[in-house]
Amino acid sequence: MSINALEIRELRKTYKGGVNALKGVSLNVKEGDFFALLGPNGAGKSTLIGIITSLVNRSSGEIKVFGDNLFSNPSAAKSHIGLVPQEINFSLFEKVMQIVVNQAGYYGIDRITATKRAEVILKELRLWDKRNETSRKLSGGMKRRLLIARALVHQPKLLILDEPTAGVDIEIRRSTWEYLKKINASGTTIILTTHYLEEAENLCRNIAIIDHGEIIENSSMKALLEKISSETIIADLEKPLKQIPYSSDYLISSIDEHSLEIKVRDSQGINDLFSWFNHHEIAVRSIRNKSNRLEELFMGMIEGKNEQ
Amino acid sequence: MSNSNFNKSATALLTIVRKEVVRFFRIWPQTILPSAITMSLYYVIFGNLIGNRIGRMGDVPYIQYIAPGLVMMAVITNSYSNVVASFFSSKFQRYIDELIISPTPNYIILLGYISGGIARGCTVGFIVVIISIFFTSFKIDSIAITVSVVFLSSLLFSLAGLINGIFARKFDDVSIIPTFVLTPLTYLGGVFYSIALLPPFWEKISQANPIFYMINAFRHGMIGKSDVEIAPAFIIIIVITTVLFISALALLNKGIGVKQ
């Protein structure tokens, strides 16, 4: 029987200044899931992750990690969790190998085992050549990978990633995605917060959206995306278009004279759109989806909540 | 505690201690060398140049009288500085989070940091003892008293350094206590003189200074006599150490200074 990797019940946090960061959050994350936790800045994501990882004190509520209560049995619950934080937070004067091996030591893993594990992880994350460098000499992308290596050395069952690809180039982002998919496939439950909604859409199976300290959506990614009733398509044109022909079926706007943005409802077929292009003798070189669908939905939800 | 949990805690403790010891040896020009140079100068200036004119303090040569005080001064300042600097750095760069998110119990974190402080205090104290051999004959009257006073004083000031580190919010907060409290109390604690030389009022005031008991208990261990009775001195040191230990652990348990 599958158990919950994470169970949160009525979690509340009020900071000293009186700010209600969490207003009774309840959430379940299933074992083996790849779970997205999204929300705008100041929504309560960092507070929620902070409490799960013991970096922030709760005001009230309960958390269980693989059935172990975080507050009554912290040692057991904490041993399941690995955290990749948003900010670089290792000692800048320690060597890469020391950082990873020491982290294993804090989880009670002996030095010989820790060194072997560190070698495997550092090789996988392409940091082995840098193992004897002090961490301050690493590039930004390498520092991000070191955060992942450090979080994985004790082989956590639940890996929490807080903006893991913030500020890294596309190549590193893509390779990080592949690595996370591999870890998840091997059985590690992953919770991901990110501002790159494309990242959440590509990686995660389930999603929760938090805003103003409350969960406003919690469902599967598929179910959420099915709520979208239209898609926006970008068409790149062979020749410049001086004036957009009128259409009663599509909402069309010009990005520049070589590309159009067209809103297509779910009920409309893509063949009909091509018929419309042919009818108006518009030669199309290529078409693509505009950004990602989750972003549109996310913005709609947040804006809708704020208007209430 | 089960065997497994005990082993895990022992591994975590060993990891913190190793990290702390590696840290202060890595930056030895900042952590070990200054005390060695300063204490050598004290021996040259106060011990030899001025000390020869002073003659004897009680019935021992002046340089032999100040040697225990100089060793204790090095132990106290280094134990304190090591923990306050290391703990504050871990807060400042946020790598204290590595420990907080881990299953390492708070008492292990506490023991790890103060062990680092004791290691540095005793290392520097030992170096000062070696230096003093070049300037004076170094005899130990009671090895048990000498070693236990060094250990307890180092423990006490490591705990005090940790509490300072917990409350410190900026680098200034790390240096305020050593500069304005620790150094004056050490100088006034009888490193260079016997409080019997003071007027009665100032003699009484000096007895309220806890460092006075440590320096004199250590002096008692080395030369067999000092301004204090050894038993009350031990009681005072142990009581203060216990209070600081309980306070430091309570602060860590509440997450003061490290959790939001």
Coordinates of C-alpha atoms in Angstrom, one line a residue:
Chain A
M1 CA 0.0 0.0 0.0
S2 CA 1.3 3.4 -1.0
I3 CA 1.8 5.8 2.0
N4 CA 2.1 9.5 2.0
A5 CA 5.6 10.9 1.8
L6 CA 4.3 14.1 3.3
E7 CA 1.2 14.8 5.3
I8 CA 0.5 18.4 6.4
R9 CA -2.5 19.2 8.6
E10 CA -3.8 22.6 9.4
L11 CA -0.3 24.2 9.4
R12 CA -0.3 27.8 10.5
K13 CA 2.5 30.3 10.9
T14 CA 2.2 33.8 12.2
Y15 CA 5.5 35.8 12.3
K16 CA 6.4 38.1 15.2
G17 CA 5.3 41.2 13.2
G18 CA 1.8 39.7 12.9
V19 CA 2.1 38.5 9.3
N20 CA 0.0 35.3 8.7
A21 CA 2.2 33.5 6.3
L22 CA 0.3 30.2 6.5
K23 CA -3.4 30.0 7.3
G24 CA -4.1 26.4 8.0
V25 CA -2.4 24.6 5.1
S26 CA -3.3 20.9 4.6
L27 CA -1.6 18.9 1.9
N28 CA -0.6 15.3 1.1
V29 CA 2.2 14.2 -1.2
K30 CA 2.2 10.6 -2.2
E31 CA 5.3 8.4 -2.1
G32 CA 7.1 8.5 -5.4
D33 CA 5.4 11.6 -6.6
F34 CA 7.0 14.5 -8.5
F35 CA 5.0 17.3 -6.9
A36 CA 5.0 21.0 -7.8
L37 CA 4.4 23.7 -5.2
L38 CA 3.7 26.9 -7.0
G39 CA 2.8 30.4 -5.9
P40 CA 3.7 34.0 -6.4
N41 CA 6.4 35.7 -4.3
G42 CA 5.2 36.1 -0.7
A43 CA 2.5 33.4 -1.1
G44 CA 4.0 31.3 1.8
K45 CA 6.0 28.7 -0.2
S46 CA 9.3 29.4 1.5
T47 CA 7.6 29.4 5.0
L48 CA 6.0 26.1 4.2
I49 CA 9.3 24.6 3.1
G50 CA 11.0 26.2 6.0
I51 CA 8.7 24.5 8.5
I52 CA 9.0 21.1 6.7
T53 CA 12.8 21.3 6.9
S54 CA 12.8 22.7 10.5
L55 CA 14.3 26.0 9.5
V56 CA 11.2 27.9 10.6
N57 CA 9.2 27.3 13.7
R58 CA 5.5 26.6 13.2
S59 CA 2.7 28.3 15.1
S60 CA 0.5 25.2 15.0
G61 CA -0.3 22.2 12.9
E62 CA 1.2 18.8 12.3
I63 CA 3.6 17.4 9.7
K64 CA 4.4 13.7 9.1
V65 CA 7.2 12.6 6.8
F66 CA 6.7 8.9 5.7
G67 CA 4.5 8.5 8.8
D68 CA 7.1 10.0 11.3
N69 CA 5.8 13.0 13.1
L70 CA 8.3 15.9 12.5
F71 CA 7.7 17.4 16.0
S72 CA 7.4 14.4 18.2
N73 CA 9.9 12.2 16.4
P74 CA 12.2 14.7 14.7
S75 CA 15.2 12.5 14.2
A76 CA 13.3 9.9 12.2
A77 CA 11.3 12.4 10.2
K78 CA 14.3 14.6 9.4
S79 CA 16.4 11.6 8.2
H80 CA 13.9 11.2 5.3
I81 CA 14.3 14.7 4.0
G82 CA 16.9 16.3 1.7
L83 CA 16.8 20.0 0.8
V84 CA 18.1 21.9 -2.1
P85 CA 17.7 25.5 -0.9
Q86 CA 17.1 28.6 -3.0
E87 CA 20.2 30.4 -1.8
I88 CA 23.7 29.1 -1.8
N89 CA 24.3 28.1 1.8
F90 CA 27.5 26.1 2.1
S91 CA 30.7 27.3 3.6
L92 CA 32.6 29.2 0.9
F93 CA 36.0 28.1 2.4
E94 CA 35.3 24.4 2.5
K95 CA 36.2 22.0 -0.3
V96 CA 33.5 20.4 -2.4
M97 CA 34.3 16.9 -1.1
Q98 CA 34.3 18.1 2.6
I99 CA 30.9 19.7 2.2
V100 CA 29.3 16.6 0.9
V101 CA 31.0 14.2 3.3
N102 CA 30.3 16.4 6.3
Q103 CA 26.6 16.6 5.4
A104 CA 26.5 12.7 5.4
G105 CA 28.2 12.8 8.8
Y106 CA 25.4 14.9 10.2
Y107 CA 23.0 12.1 9.2
G108 CA 25.1 9.6 11.1
I109 CA 26.8 8.1 8.0
D110 CA 30.3 6.9 8.7
R111 CA 33.2 8.6 6.8
I112 CA 34.1 5.6 4.6
T113 CA 30.5 5.1 3.4
A114 CA 30.1 8.9 3.0
T115 CA 33.2 9.2 0.9
K116 CA 32.1 6.4 -1.5
R117 CA 28.7 7.9 -1.9
A118 CA 30.1 11.4 -2.4
E119 CA 32.3 10.0 -5.2
V120 CA 29.3 8.5 -7.0
I121 CA 27.2 11.6 -6.7
L122 CA 29.9 14.1 -7.6
K123 CA 30.7 12.1 -10.7
E124 CA 27.0 12.0 -11.7
L125 CA 26.7 15.7 -11.3
R126 CA 30.0 16.4 -13.1
L127 CA 31.7 17.9 -10.0
W128 CA 34.3 15.1 -9.4
D129 CA 37.1 17.1 -11.0
K130 CA 36.4 20.0 -8.6
R131 CA 36.3 17.8 -5.4
N132 CA 39.4 19.5 -4.0
E133 CA 38.4 23.0 -4.9
T134 CA 37.0 25.4 -2.3
S135 CA 33.3 26.0 -3.1
R136 CA 33.8 29.7 -3.6
K137 CA 35.8 28.9 -6.8
L138 CA 32.9 27.1 -8.4
S139 CA 30.8 28.7 -11.1
G140 CA 27.1 29.5 -10.4
G141 CA 25.9 26.3 -12.1
M142 CA 28.4 24.2 -10.3
K143 CA 27.3 25.7 -6.9
R144 CA 23.7 24.7 -7.8
R145 CA 24.8 21.2 -8.6
L146 CA 26.8 21.0 -5.3
L147 CA 23.6 21.9 -3.5
I148 CA 21.9 18.9 -5.1
A149 CA 24.9 16.6 -4.3
R150 CA 24.8 17.7 -0.7
A151 CA 21.1 17.1 -0.4
L152 CA 21.3 13.6 -1.9
V153 CA 24.3 12.1 0.0
H154 CA 22.2 10.7 2.8
Q155 CA 19.9 9.1 0.2
P156 CA 16.7 10.9 1.3
K157 CA 13.3 9.5 0.5
L158 CA 11.9 13.0 0.1
L159 CA 13.8 15.6 -1.8
I160 CA 12.7 19.2 -1.6
L161 CA 14.0 21.6 -4.3
D162 CA 13.4 25.3 -3.8
E163 CA 14.0 27.0 -7.1
P164 CA 16.8 24.6 -8.1
T165 CA 17.5 26.1 -11.5
A166 CA 17.1 29.8 -10.7
G167 CA 19.7 31.8 -12.6
V168 CA 21.3 28.9 -14.4
D169 CA 21.7 28.6 -18.2
I170 CA 19.4 26.5 -20.3
E171 CA 21.9 23.6 -20.8
I172 CA 22.4 23.2 -17.0
R173 CA 18.6 23.5 -16.4
R174 CA 17.9 20.8 -18.9
S175 CA 20.6 18.5 -17.5
T176 CA 19.3 19.1 -14.0
W177 CA 15.8 18.2 -15.2
E178 CA 17.1 14.9 -16.6
Y179 CA 18.9 14.1 -13.3
L180 CA 15.8 14.9 -11.3
K181 CA 13.7 12.6 -13.5
K182 CA 16.2 9.8 -13.0
I183 CA 16.2 10.3 -9.2
N184 CA 12.4 10.3 -9.2
A185 CA 12.3 7.2 -11.4
S186 CA 14.5 5.4 -8.8
G187 CA 11.8 6.0 -6.2
T188 CA 12.7 9.4 -4.5
T189 CA 9.7 11.6 -3.9
I190 CA 10.3 15.1 -5.1
I191 CA 8.7 18.4 -4.2
L192 CA 9.6 21.2 -6.5
T193 CA 9.0 25.0 -6.2
T194 CA 9.9 27.0 -9.2
H195 CA 9.2 30.2 -11.0
Y196 CA 9.8 28.5 -14.3
L197 CA 6.3 27.1 -14.9
E198 CA 7.5 25.2 -17.9
E199 CA 9.8 23.3 -15.5
A200 CA 6.8 22.3 -13.3
E201 CA 4.7 21.3 -16.4
N202 CA 7.5 19.2 -17.8
L203 CA 8.5 17.4 -14.6
C204 CA 5.6 17.2 -12.2
R205 CA 2.6 14.9 -12.0
N206 CA 0.7 16.6 -9.2
I207 CA 0.5 20.3 -8.2
A208 CA -0.5 22.6 -5.4
I209 CA -0.8 26.3 -5.8
I210 CA -0.5 28.5 -2.7
D211 CA -1.5 32.1 -2.5
H212 CA -1.8 34.4 0.6
G213 CA -1.0 31.4 2.8
E214 CA -3.7 29.1 1.5
I215 CA -3.8 26.3 -0.9
I216 CA -6.0 27.5 -3.8
E217 CA -5.5 24.5 -6.1
N218 CA -4.4 20.9 -5.5
S219 CA -4.8 18.3 -8.2
S220 CA -3.0 16.4 -10.9
M221 CA -1.1 18.3 -13.5
K222 CA -3.2 16.6 -16.2
A223 CA -6.5 17.6 -14.5
L224 CA -5.3 21.1 -14.1
L225 CA -4.2 21.6 -17.6
E226 CA -7.5 20.2 -18.9
K227 CA -9.2 23.2 -17.4
I228 CA -7.6 25.3 -20.0
S229 CA -10.2 26.0 -22.7
S230 CA -7.9 27.6 -25.3
E231 CA -4.4 27.7 -26.5
T232 CA -2.3 30.5 -28.0
I233 CA -0.4 29.6 -31.1
I234 CA 2.4 31.6 -32.7
A235 CA 2.6 31.4 -36.5
D236 CA 5.8 32.5 -38.3
L237 CA 5.1 33.7 -41.8
E238 CA 7.0 33.3 -45.0
K239 CA 6.3 36.9 -46.2
P240 CA 5.6 40.0 -44.2
L241 CA 1.9 40.7 -43.6
K242 CA 0.8 44.4 -43.9
Q243 CA -2.7 43.9 -42.6
I244 CA -4.3 41.1 -40.7
P245 CA -7.4 39.8 -42.5
Y246 CA -10.6 39.8 -40.3
S247 CA -11.6 36.6 -38.7
S248 CA -14.9 35.9 -36.8
D249 CA -13.5 32.6 -35.5
Y250 CA -10.1 33.5 -34.1
L251 CA -8.7 36.2 -32.0
I252 CA -5.6 37.2 -34.0
S253 CA -3.0 39.8 -33.2
S254 CA 0.3 40.8 -34.8
I255 CA 3.6 40.3 -32.9
D256 CA 5.5 41.8 -35.8
E257 CA 5.0 41.7 -39.6
H258 CA 6.5 38.2 -39.8
S259 CA 4.5 36.5 -36.9
L260 CA 1.0 36.3 -35.7
E261 CA -0.5 35.3 -32.3
I262 CA -3.7 33.3 -32.6
K263 CA -6.0 32.1 -29.8
V264 CA -7.5 28.7 -30.7
R265 CA -10.4 27.3 -28.6
D266 CA -10.4 23.6 -27.7
S267 CA -13.5 23.1 -29.9
Q268 CA -11.7 24.5 -32.9
G269 CA -9.5 22.1 -35.0
I270 CA -6.1 23.0 -36.2
N271 CA -7.1 22.1 -39.7
D272 CA -9.7 24.9 -39.7
L273 CA -6.9 27.3 -38.9
F274 CA -4.8 26.1 -41.8
S275 CA -7.9 26.5 -44.1
W276 CA -8.2 30.0 -42.9
F277 CA -4.5 30.7 -43.7
N278 CA -4.9 29.1 -47.2
H279 CA -8.1 31.1 -47.8
H280 CA -6.2 34.3 -47.2
E281 CA -3.1 33.1 -49.1
I282 CA -0.9 33.5 -46.0
A283 CA 2.1 31.2 -46.3
V284 CA 3.1 29.8 -42.9
R285 CA 6.7 28.7 -42.3
S286 CA 6.1 27.2 -38.8
I287 CA 3.8 27.2 -35.8
R288 CA 4.4 26.7 -32.1
N289 CA 2.7 27.1 -28.7
K290 CA 3.1 30.4 -27.0
S291 CA 5.1 29.8 -23.7
N292 CA 3.3 27.2 -21.6
R293 CA -0.2 26.6 -20.8
L294 CA 0.4 26.3 -17.1
E295 CA 1.6 29.8 -16.9
E296 CA -1.7 31.1 -18.4
L297 CA -3.7 29.1 -16.0
F298 CA -1.5 30.1 -13.0
M299 CA -1.8 33.7 -13.8
G300 CA -5.6 33.4 -14.2
M301 CA -5.9 31.7 -10.8
I302 CA -3.7 34.2 -9.0
E303 CA -5.4 37.2 -10.6
G304 CA -8.9 35.7 -10.0
K305 CA -8.0 35.2 -6.3
N306 CA -6.7 38.7 -5.9
E307 CA -9.8 40.2 -7.4
Q308 CA -12.1 38.4 -4.9
Chain B
M1 CA 18.8 5.7 23.2
S2 CA 19.2 2.7 20.9
N3 CA 22.7 1.6 19.7
S4 CA 21.9 2.8 16.2
N5 CA 20.9 6.3 17.4
F6 CA 23.9 6.5 19.7
N7 CA 26.3 5.6 16.8
K8 CA 24.6 8.2 14.5
S9 CA 24.9 10.9 17.2
A10 CA 28.5 10.0 17.8
T11 CA 29.3 10.2 14.0
A12 CA 27.5 13.6 13.8
L13 CA 29.5 14.8 16.9
L14 CA 32.8 13.6 15.4
T15 CA 31.9 15.3 12.1
I16 CA 31.3 18.7 13.8
V17 CA 34.4 18.4 15.9
R18 CA 36.6 17.5 12.9
K19 CA 35.2 20.3 10.9
E20 CA 35.8 22.8 13.7
V21 CA 39.4 21.6 14.3
V22 CA 40.2 21.6 10.5
R23 CA 38.8 25.2 10.4
F24 CA 41.0 26.7 13.0
F25 CA 44.1 24.8 11.8
R26 CA 43.4 25.9 8.2
I27 CA 43.5 29.6 9.3
W28 CA 46.3 29.2 11.8
P29 CA 47.8 32.6 11.1
Q30 CA 44.6 34.1 12.4
T31 CA 43.8 31.6 15.2
I32 CA 47.1 30.2 16.6
L33 CA 49.9 32.5 15.7
P34 CA 48.7 35.8 17.2
S35 CA 48.4 34.3 20.7
A36 CA 51.9 32.8 20.4
I37 CA 53.4 36.2 19.4
T38 CA 51.5 38.2 22.0
M39 CA 52.4 35.9 24.8
S40 CA 56.1 35.9 23.7
L41 CA 56.0 39.7 24.0
Y42 CA 54.4 39.5 27.4
Y43 CA 57.2 37.2 28.6
V44 CA 59.9 39.5 27.1
I45 CA 58.4 42.8 28.3
F46 CA 56.6 42.0 31.6
G47 CA 58.6 38.9 32.5
N48 CA 62.1 39.8 31.6
L49 CA 62.5 43.6 31.2
I50 CA 60.0 44.8 33.8
G51 CA 59.8 41.6 35.8
N52 CA 63.5 41.6 36.8
R53 CA 63.0 45.0 38.4
I54 CA 59.8 43.9 40.2
G55 CA 61.6 40.9 41.7
R56 CA 59.4 38.4 43.4
M57 CA 55.6 38.2 43.8
G58 CA 55.0 36.4 47.1
D59 CA 57.9 34.0 47.1
V60 CA 58.2 33.2 43.4
P61 CA 60.0 35.1 40.7
Y62 CA 57.6 37.5 38.9
I63 CA 57.9 35.8 35.5
Q64 CA 57.0 32.5 37.1
Y65 CA 54.1 34.2 38.8
I66 CA 52.6 35.6 35.6
A67 CA 53.1 32.5 33.5
P68 CA 49.9 30.7 34.6
G69 CA 47.9 33.8 34.1
L70 CA 49.3 34.2 30.5
V71 CA 48.4 30.6 29.7
M72 CA 44.9 31.0 31.1
M73 CA 44.5 34.3 29.2
A74 CA 45.3 32.4 25.9
V75 CA 43.0 29.6 26.8
I76 CA 40.1 31.8 27.7
T77 CA 40.3 34.2 24.7
N78 CA 40.9 31.4 22.2
S79 CA 38.1 29.2 23.4
Y80 CA 35.6 32.1 23.3
S81 CA 36.8 33.5 20.0
N82 CA 36.7 30.1 18.2
V83 CA 33.1 29.4 19.0
V84 CA 31.7 32.8 18.6
A85 CA 33.5 33.3 15.2
S86 CA 32.7 29.9 13.9
F87 CA 29.0 29.9 15.0
F88 CA 28.4 33.4 13.7
S89 CA 30.0 32.5 10.4
S90 CA 27.8 29.5 10.0
K91 CA 24.8 31.8 10.7
F92 CA 26.0 34.5 8.4
Q93 CA 26.7 32.2 5.4
R94 CA 23.6 30.1 6.4
Y95 CA 25.5 26.8 6.5
I96 CA 24.2 26.3 10.0
D97 CA 21.1 25.1 8.0
E98 CA 23.1 22.0 7.1
L99 CA 22.9 21.0 10.8
I100 CA 19.4 22.3 11.6
I101 CA 17.7 20.3 8.8
S102 CA 19.7 17.1 9.7
P103 CA 18.6 14.7 12.5
T104 CA 21.6 15.9 14.7
P105 CA 20.1 16.6 18.1
N106 CA 20.8 20.1 19.5
Y107 CA 22.9 18.8 22.4
I108 CA 25.2 17.2 19.8
I109 CA 25.5 20.5 17.9
L110 CA 26.3 22.2 21.2
L111 CA 28.9 19.6 22.2
G112 CA 30.4 19.8 18.7
Y113 CA 30.9 23.6 18.7
I114 CA 32.2 23.7 22.3
S115 CA 34.6 20.8 21.6
G116 CA 36.0 22.9 18.8
G117 CA 36.5 25.8 21.2
I118 CA 38.1 23.5 23.8
A119 CA 40.4 22.1 21.2
R120 CA 41.6 25.5 20.1
G121 CA 41.9 26.8 23.7
C122 CA 43.9 23.8 24.8
T123 CA 46.1 23.9 21.6
V124 CA 47.0 27.5 22.1
G125 CA 47.4 27.0 25.8
F126 CA 49.9 24.2 25.2
I127 CA 51.8 26.4 22.7
V128 CA 52.0 29.2 25.4
V129 CA 53.3 26.6 27.9
I130 CA 56.0 25.6 25.4
I131 CA 56.9 29.3 24.9
S132 CA 57.1 29.9 28.6
I133 CA 59.7 27.1 29.0
F134 CA 62.1 29.4 27.0
F135 CA 61.6 32.2 29.6
T136 CA 61.1 30.5 33.0
S137 CA 61.3 27.1 34.7
F138 CA 57.9 25.6 34.3
K139 CA 56.9 23.3 37.2
I140 CA 53.5 21.8 37.8
D141 CA 52.5 21.3 41.4
S142 CA 49.3 19.3 40.7
I143 CA 48.7 17.9 37.2
A144 CA 45.0 17.1 38.1
I145 CA 44.2 20.6 39.2
T146 CA 46.0 22.2 36.3
V147 CA 44.4 20.1 33.6
S148 CA 40.9 20.2 35.1
V149 CA 41.0 24.0 35.5
V150 CA 42.1 24.5 31.9
F151 CA 39.5 22.1 30.6
L152 CA 36.6 23.6 32.7
S153 CA 37.6 27.2 31.9
S154 CA 37.9 26.4 28.2
L155 CA 34.5 24.7 28.4
L156 CA 32.9 27.7 30.2
F157 CA 34.2 30.3 27.7
S158 CA 33.3 28.1 24.7
L159 CA 29.8 28.1 26.0
A160 CA 29.8 31.8 26.6
G161 CA 31.1 32.2 23.0
L162 CA 28.3 30.1 21.6
I163 CA 25.7 32.2 23.4
N164 CA 27.3 35.3 22.0
G165 CA 27.2 33.7 18.6
I166 CA 23.6 32.8 18.9
F167 CA 22.6 36.4 19.7
A168 CA 25.1 38.1 17.3
R169 CA 23.4 39.7 14.3
K170 CA 26.4 41.5 12.8
F171 CA 30.2 41.2 12.9
D172 CA 30.4 44.0 15.5
D173 CA 28.4 41.9 17.9
V174 CA 31.1 39.2 17.8
S175 CA 33.9 41.5 19.0
I176 CA 32.0 43.6 21.5
I177 CA 32.1 41.1 24.4
P178 CA 35.8 40.0 23.9
T179 CA 36.9 43.7 23.7
F180 CA 34.8 45.3 26.4
V181 CA 34.2 42.5 28.8
L182 CA 36.5 39.6 28.4
T183 CA 39.8 41.4 28.1
P184 CA 39.3 43.8 31.0
L185 CA 38.1 41.0 33.3
T186 CA 41.1 38.9 32.3
Y187 CA 43.5 41.8 33.0
L188 CA 41.8 42.5 36.3
G189 CA 41.6 38.8 37.2
G190 CA 45.1 38.7 38.6
V191 CA 47.2 37.8 35.6
F192 CA 49.9 40.2 36.5
Y193 CA 49.4 40.8 40.2
S194 CA 48.1 39.3 43.4
I195 CA 44.9 40.9 44.6
A196 CA 46.4 41.1 48.0
L197 CA 48.3 44.2 46.7
L198 CA 45.0 46.0 46.1
P199 CA 43.1 48.2 48.7
P200 CA 40.4 46.2 50.5
F201 CA 37.6 47.6 48.5
W202 CA 39.1 46.7 45.1
E203 CA 40.2 43.3 46.5
K204 CA 36.5 42.6 47.3
I205 CA 35.4 43.8 43.8
S206 CA 38.0 41.5 42.2
Q207 CA 36.5 38.5 44.0
A208 CA 33.3 39.1 41.9
N209 CA 35.2 38.5 38.8
P210 CA 34.9 34.8 37.7
I211 CA 38.1 34.9 35.7
F212 CA 40.0 35.7 38.9
Y213 CA 39.0 32.2 40.2
M214 CA 40.1 30.4 37.0
I215 CA 43.5 32.2 36.8
N216 CA 44.2 31.6 40.5
A217 CA 43.0 28.0 40.5
F218 CA 45.3 27.3 37.6
R219 CA 48.1 29.1 39.3
H220 CA 47.4 27.0 42.4
G221 CA 47.8 23.9 40.2
M222 CA 51.1 25.1 38.8
I223 CA 52.9 26.8 41.7
G224 CA 51.0 25.3 44.6
K225 CA 49.7 28.7 45.9
S226 CA 47.4 31.5 44.8
D227 CA 44.9 34.1 46.0
V228 CA 42.0 31.5 46.2
E229 CA 41.1 28.3 48.0
I230 CA 40.9 25.6 45.4
A231 CA 37.5 24.0 46.4
P232 CA 35.4 27.2 46.2
A233 CA 37.1 28.1 42.9
F234 CA 36.1 24.8 41.4
I235 CA 32.5 25.2 42.7
I236 CA 32.2 28.6 41.2
I237 CA 33.6 27.5 37.8
I238 CA 31.3 24.4 37.7
V239 CA 28.2 26.3 38.7
I240 CA 28.8 29.0 36.0
T241 CA 29.5 26.3 33.4
T242 CA 26.3 24.4 34.3
V243 CA 24.2 27.5 34.0
L244 CA 25.7 28.4 30.6
F245 CA 25.3 24.9 29.3
I246 CA 21.6 24.8 30.2
S247 CA 21.1 28.3 28.8
A248 CA 22.9 27.5 25.5
L249 CA 20.9 24.3 25.0
A250 CA 17.6 26.1 25.7
L251 CA 18.4 28.8 23.2
L252 CA 19.3 26.2 20.5
N253 CA 16.1 24.2 21.3
K254 CA 14.0 27.3 20.8
G255 CA 15.9 28.1 17.6
I256 CA 16.8 31.6 18.8
G257 CA 19.1 33.3 16.3
V258 CA 19.0 30.4 13.8
K259 CA 15.3 29.8 13.1
Q260 CA 12.5 32.2 12.1

